[in-house]
Amino acid sequence: MADLVTLPAGVAALVESGDTVALEGFTHLIPMAAGRELIRQGLRDLTLVRMTPDLVYDQLIGAGCAAKLVFSWGGNPGVGSLHRFRDAVEHGWPRSLELEEHSHAGMANRYVAGASGLPFAVLRGYAGTDLPHHTGTIRPVTCPFTGEELAAVPALRPDVGIIHAQRADRDGNVQLWGITGIQKEVVLASRRSLVTVEEIVDELDPLPGAVVLPTWAVTAVAEVPGGARPSYAQGYYERDNAAYRAWDATSRDRGAFVRWLNDELGVAHTVAEDRA
């Protein structure tokens, strides 16, 4: 049975420094509030996993929370680069960042393998690319039936999987709809899971195309209205495009980013201040 918790309590109970943490959500239902809470609690040395690291991971990387990033694409959607991500890779600020790059298909298949209890996934998705030459977790494998050479990638089994959803009931059953991405697989693949939701309701009304994660598959649920902002939550609020544009200016400048941490999150970024 999933526990109903506050967001600070859920993060404190489930996430430790040094963990492998996946915060997933594609175009909407991105667990932005949960990412900011990881920063507030001062977590360090995290291996961050995400198919499309965007603002939430730019913030975590800039705050010095991340030691490694496992990903398939990174950017500020519709705007440009992630400047805190770039600063960490290019200049080691506020610390160096190890990278493990995959394709979208490779990441999705890795989550599915983890959710299925399998050690690895097999796919054609890397044929013709140079990723196998740069990423040690992509290995060639020969099909025993056809002789075709394919790519094998290890299952993803994060210590903690964090997603955002529209709602949950009081028993901890979670319901999400719209573009559901890889959220279900992340929860099933992870050793522990935290789901933030827009609201907790007495009963989950059926909706076409909705996914329901049963309470026994979820570790904890936290009610966090607006927890996906500035991304959107279908049926609740729209994407805040102005916030994505504004982040570009904030993230370009180390001093502006440090001020954002202090003003928005109440976090004193001593590492950033020392090295600015």
Short mmCIF file of C-alpha atoms in Angstrom, two decimals:
data_model
loop_
_atom_site.label_atom_id
_atom_site.label_comp_id
_atom_site.label_asym_id
_atom_site.label_seq_id
_atom_site.Cartn_x
_atom_site.Cartn_y
_atom_site.Cartn_z
CA MET A 1 0.00 0.00 0.00
CA ALA A 2 1.26 3.45 -0.91
CA ASP A 3 1.75 5.92 1.92
CA LEU A 4 0.14 9.35 1.62
CA VAL A 5 2.85 11.85 2.56
CA THR A 6 3.90 15.46 2.14
CA LEU A 7 6.46 16.13 -0.57
CA PRO A 8 9.27 17.04 1.88
CA ALA A 9 8.58 13.92 3.96
CA GLY A 10 8.43 11.71 0.88
CA VAL A 11 11.77 12.94 -0.46
CA ALA A 12 13.39 12.66 2.98
CA ALA A 13 12.16 9.08 3.41
CA LEU A 14 12.88 7.76 -0.08
CA VAL A 15 15.90 9.58 -1.52
CA GLU A 16 19.48 9.54 -0.23
CA SER A 17 22.62 11.16 -1.54
CA GLY A 18 24.34 8.79 -3.96
CA ASP A 19 21.07 7.28 -5.22
CA THR A 20 20.14 6.72 -8.84
CA VAL A 21 17.00 8.78 -9.34
CA ALA A 22 14.70 8.99 -12.36
CA LEU A 23 12.29 11.93 -12.70
CA GLU A 24 10.18 11.22 -15.77
CA GLY A 25 7.37 12.90 -17.65
CA PHE A 26 7.21 13.76 -21.33
CA THR A 27 6.10 17.28 -22.35
CA HIS A 28 3.63 17.37 -19.46
CA LEU A 29 3.36 15.89 -15.97
CA ILE A 30 7.05 16.65 -15.41
CA PRO A 31 7.77 16.38 -11.65
CA MET A 32 9.20 19.89 -11.33
CA ALA A 33 8.23 20.44 -7.70
CA ALA A 34 9.85 17.16 -6.68
CA GLY A 35 13.07 18.18 -8.40
CA ARG A 36 13.13 21.47 -6.52
CA GLU A 37 12.58 19.59 -3.26
CA LEU A 38 15.64 17.43 -3.98
CA ILE A 39 17.61 20.67 -4.21
CA ARG A 40 16.13 22.07 -1.00
CA GLN A 41 17.12 18.94 0.90
CA GLY A 42 20.72 19.25 -0.23
CA LEU A 43 21.03 15.84 -1.90
CA ARG A 44 24.38 15.19 -3.55
CA ASP A 45 26.18 12.70 -5.80
CA LEU A 46 22.96 11.63 -7.53
CA THR A 47 22.93 9.67 -10.76
CA LEU A 48 20.08 11.35 -12.61
CA VAL A 49 18.20 9.36 -15.24
CA ARG A 50 15.79 10.94 -17.69
CA MET A 51 14.91 10.47 -21.34
CA THR A 52 14.64 14.22 -21.95
CA PRO A 53 16.43 16.25 -19.30
CA ASP A 54 15.04 19.78 -19.44
CA LEU A 55 14.57 22.51 -16.85
CA VAL A 56 14.17 20.17 -13.88
CA TYR A 57 17.57 18.59 -14.48
CA ASP A 58 19.22 21.87 -15.43
CA GLN A 59 18.25 23.09 -11.98
CA LEU A 60 19.48 19.95 -10.22
CA ILE A 61 22.78 19.97 -12.12
CA GLY A 62 23.35 23.67 -11.46
CA ALA A 63 22.64 23.17 -7.76
CA GLY A 64 25.42 20.58 -7.56
CA CYS A 65 23.12 17.62 -6.88
CA ALA A 66 24.24 15.46 -9.82
CA ALA A 67 27.38 13.38 -10.31
CA LYS A 68 26.19 11.59 -13.45
CA LEU A 69 23.48 11.97 -16.08
CA VAL A 70 21.96 9.05 -18.02
CA PHE A 71 19.89 10.49 -20.85
CA SER A 72 18.88 10.52 -24.51
CA TRP A 73 18.33 14.22 -25.29
CA GLY A 74 18.84 17.41 -23.34
CA GLY A 75 17.55 20.91 -23.97
CA ASN A 76 15.12 23.67 -23.08
CA PRO A 77 12.16 22.64 -25.29
CA GLY A 78 11.42 25.23 -27.93
CA VAL A 79 14.11 27.59 -26.60
CA GLY A 80 17.64 26.14 -26.80
CA SER A 81 20.39 24.78 -24.62
CA LEU A 82 20.43 23.91 -20.94
CA HIS A 83 23.14 26.27 -19.76
CA ARG A 84 23.71 24.80 -16.30
CA PHE A 85 24.09 21.40 -17.97
CA ARG A 86 26.54 22.87 -20.49
CA ASP A 87 28.52 24.68 -17.80
CA ALA A 88 28.94 21.45 -15.84
CA VAL A 89 30.09 19.51 -18.91
CA GLU A 90 32.30 22.20 -20.43
CA HIS A 91 33.72 23.84 -17.30
CA GLY A 92 33.00 21.50 -14.37
CA TRP A 93 30.81 24.09 -12.65
CA PRO A 94 29.65 23.64 -9.96
CA ARG A 95 31.15 20.14 -10.36
CA SER A 96 32.05 17.81 -13.19
CA LEU A 97 29.28 15.69 -14.67
CA GLU A 98 29.69 12.17 -16.05
CA LEU A 99 27.52 11.45 -19.09
CA GLU A 100 25.94 8.23 -20.36
CA GLU A 101 24.09 8.93 -23.60
CA HIS A 102 21.51 6.69 -25.25
CA SER A 103 18.76 6.99 -27.84
CA HIS A 104 15.13 7.52 -26.89
CA ALA A 105 14.37 3.95 -27.94
CA GLY A 106 17.29 2.64 -25.94
CA MET A 107 16.19 4.44 -22.78
CA ALA A 108 12.58 3.31 -23.17
CA ASN A 109 13.63 -0.29 -23.69
CA ARG A 110 15.94 -0.12 -20.68
CA TYR A 111 13.03 0.98 -18.48
CA VAL A 112 10.81 -1.76 -19.90
CA ALA A 113 13.48 -4.36 -19.16
CA GLY A 114 13.75 -3.09 -15.60
CA ALA A 115 9.98 -3.13 -15.15
CA SER A 116 9.88 -6.68 -16.56
CA GLY A 117 12.58 -8.01 -14.27
CA LEU A 118 14.91 -8.69 -17.21
CA PRO A 119 18.67 -7.99 -17.14
CA PHE A 120 18.82 -6.24 -20.51
CA ALA A 121 16.90 -5.16 -23.60
CA VAL A 122 17.63 -5.82 -27.27
CA LEU A 123 16.87 -3.42 -30.12
CA ARG A 124 17.93 -2.20 -33.56
CA GLY A 125 17.86 1.46 -32.56
CA TYR A 126 21.62 2.09 -32.57
CA ALA A 127 22.34 0.78 -36.06
CA GLY A 128 24.21 3.37 -38.11
CA THR A 129 25.02 5.64 -35.16
CA ASP A 130 28.30 6.22 -33.34
CA LEU A 131 26.75 5.96 -29.86
CA PRO A 132 28.10 2.41 -29.30
CA HIS A 133 31.62 3.85 -29.69
CA HIS A 134 31.01 6.42 -26.94
CA THR A 135 28.68 4.63 -24.51
CA GLY A 136 29.96 1.55 -22.73
CA THR A 137 26.47 0.31 -21.87
CA ILE A 138 25.66 -0.46 -25.51
CA ARG A 139 26.95 -3.87 -26.57
CA PRO A 140 26.54 -5.90 -29.77
CA VAL A 141 24.61 -9.15 -29.55
CA THR A 142 23.88 -11.73 -32.23
CA CYS A 143 20.35 -13.07 -32.59
CA PRO A 144 20.54 -16.86 -32.05
CA PHE A 145 17.70 -17.39 -34.54
CA THR A 146 18.55 -15.13 -37.49
CA GLY A 147 22.20 -14.21 -36.98
CA GLU A 148 21.32 -10.51 -37.11
CA GLU A 149 23.56 -8.22 -35.07
CA LEU A 150 21.57 -6.14 -32.61
CA ALA A 151 22.31 -3.87 -29.68
CA ALA A 152 21.92 -4.92 -26.05
CA VAL A 153 21.45 -2.33 -23.29
CA PRO A 154 21.25 -3.05 -19.53
CA ALA A 155 17.97 -2.71 -17.67
CA LEU A 156 17.37 0.50 -15.75
CA ARG A 157 16.50 -0.13 -12.10
CA PRO A 158 16.64 3.27 -10.37
CA ASP A 159 16.79 3.42 -6.60
CA VAL A 160 13.95 5.95 -6.78
CA GLY A 161 11.47 6.71 -9.56
CA ILE A 162 9.58 10.01 -9.32
CA ILE A 163 6.66 10.99 -11.54
CA HIS A 164 3.78 13.46 -11.49
CA ALA A 165 0.16 12.47 -12.18
CA GLN A 166 -3.23 14.11 -12.20
CA ARG A 167 -4.76 12.38 -9.21
CA ALA A 168 -4.77 9.57 -6.70
CA ASP A 169 -7.39 8.16 -4.38
CA ARG A 170 -7.06 7.87 -0.63
CA ASP A 171 -5.82 4.29 -0.93
CA GLY A 172 -2.87 5.43 -3.03
CA ASN A 173 -4.06 4.27 -6.46
CA VAL A 174 -2.72 6.74 -9.05
CA GLN A 175 -4.40 7.86 -12.28
CA LEU A 176 -2.74 9.74 -15.15
CA TRP A 177 -3.77 10.50 -18.71
CA GLY A 178 -2.67 12.41 -21.79
CA ILE A 179 0.89 11.80 -22.97
CA THR A 180 1.90 9.18 -20.43
CA GLY A 181 5.40 8.61 -21.74
CA ILE A 182 7.38 6.05 -19.78
CA GLN A 183 5.97 6.87 -16.32
CA LYS A 184 4.34 3.50 -15.69
CA GLU A 185 7.52 1.62 -16.53
CA VAL A 186 9.63 3.93 -14.35
CA VAL A 187 7.51 3.22 -11.30
CA LEU A 188 7.54 -0.53 -11.94
CA ALA A 189 11.30 -0.56 -12.61
CA SER A 190 12.29 1.45 -9.53
CA ARG A 191 13.05 0.02 -6.11
CA ARG A 192 11.14 2.89 -4.48
CA SER A 193 8.72 5.36 -6.04
CA LEU A 194 7.22 8.74 -5.24
CA VAL A 195 4.24 10.06 -7.19
CA THR A 196 3.20 13.67 -6.82
CA VAL A 197 -0.39 14.42 -7.86
CA GLU A 198 -2.55 17.44 -8.50
CA GLU A 199 -5.19 16.20 -6.08
CA ILE A 200 -6.25 13.31 -3.91
CA VAL A 201 -9.87 12.31 -4.46
CA ASP A 202 -12.33 9.87 -2.95
CA GLU A 203 -12.76 7.91 -6.17
CA LEU A 204 -10.98 7.66 -9.52
CA ASP A 205 -13.50 8.21 -12.31
CA PRO A 206 -12.68 6.16 -15.45
CA LEU A 207 -11.27 8.16 -18.35
CA PRO A 208 -10.49 7.04 -21.93
CA GLY A 209 -6.82 6.18 -22.30
CA ALA A 210 -6.00 6.72 -18.63
CA VAL A 211 -3.33 4.67 -16.85
CA VAL A 212 -3.94 3.49 -13.29
CA LEU A 213 -0.98 2.52 -11.13
CA PRO A 214 -2.30 0.32 -8.31
CA THR A 215 -1.38 1.24 -4.78
CA TRP A 216 0.71 -1.91 -4.32
CA ALA A 217 3.06 -0.72 -7.10
CA VAL A 218 3.70 2.71 -5.56
CA THR A 219 5.71 3.49 -2.43
CA ALA A 220 4.38 6.96 -1.63
CA VAL A 221 1.98 9.60 -2.98
CA ALA A 222 2.15 13.32 -2.23
CA GLU A 223 -0.54 15.86 -3.09
CA VAL A 224 1.26 18.76 -4.79
CA PRO A 225 -1.10 21.07 -6.74
CA GLY A 226 0.82 22.67 -9.59
CA GLY A 227 3.60 20.14 -9.13
CA ALA A 228 4.39 20.01 -12.84
CA ARG A 229 4.67 23.77 -13.44
CA PRO A 230 5.94 25.28 -15.71
CA SER A 231 5.16 22.16 -17.75
CA TYR A 232 1.48 21.36 -18.06
CA ALA A 233 -0.91 18.85 -16.54
CA GLN A 234 -3.64 17.90 -18.98
CA GLY A 235 -7.02 18.77 -17.56
CA TYR A 236 -5.54 21.11 -14.92
CA TYR A 237 -3.34 23.84 -16.43
CA GLU A 238 -1.44 24.77 -19.58
CA ARG A 239 2.27 24.96 -20.27
CA ASP A 240 3.87 28.23 -19.14
CA ASN A 241 5.90 29.05 -22.25
CA ALA A 242 7.06 32.37 -20.81
CA ALA A 243 8.71 30.55 -17.92
CA TYR A 244 10.69 28.36 -20.31
CA ARG A 245 11.89 31.45 -22.17
CA ALA A 246 12.75 33.23 -18.93
CA TRP A 247 14.78 30.24 -17.75
CA ASP A 248 17.16 30.70 -20.67
CA ALA A 249 18.31 34.06 -19.30
CA THR A 250 18.45 32.82 -15.70
CA SER A 251 20.47 29.73 -16.53
CA ARG A 252 22.97 31.49 -18.83
CA ASP A 253 24.55 33.43 -15.97
CA ARG A 254 26.01 31.77 -12.87
CA GLY A 255 25.19 34.74 -10.68
CA ALA A 256 21.60 34.89 -11.90
CA PHE A 257 21.22 31.19 -11.25
CA VAL A 258 22.61 31.52 -7.71
CA ARG A 259 20.15 34.34 -7.06
CA TRP A 260 17.31 32.14 -8.39
CA LEU A 261 18.29 29.38 -5.97
CA ASN A 262 18.24 31.80 -3.09
CA ASP A 263 15.13 33.76 -4.06
CA GLU A 264 12.94 30.92 -5.33
CA LEU A 265 14.11 27.97 -3.23
CA GLY A 266 15.75 29.60 -0.22
CA VAL A 267 18.96 27.71 -0.94
CA ALA A 268 22.38 29.26 -0.37
CA HIS A 269 24.58 27.80 -3.10
CA THR A 270 27.97 28.14 -1.40
CA VAL A 271 29.81 26.09 -4.04
CA ALA A 272 28.51 28.36 -6.78
CA GLU A 273 29.34 31.50 -4.85
CA ASP A 274 32.89 30.34 -4.19
CA ARG A 275 33.57 29.49 -7.81
CA ALA A 276 31.59 32.20 -9.60
#
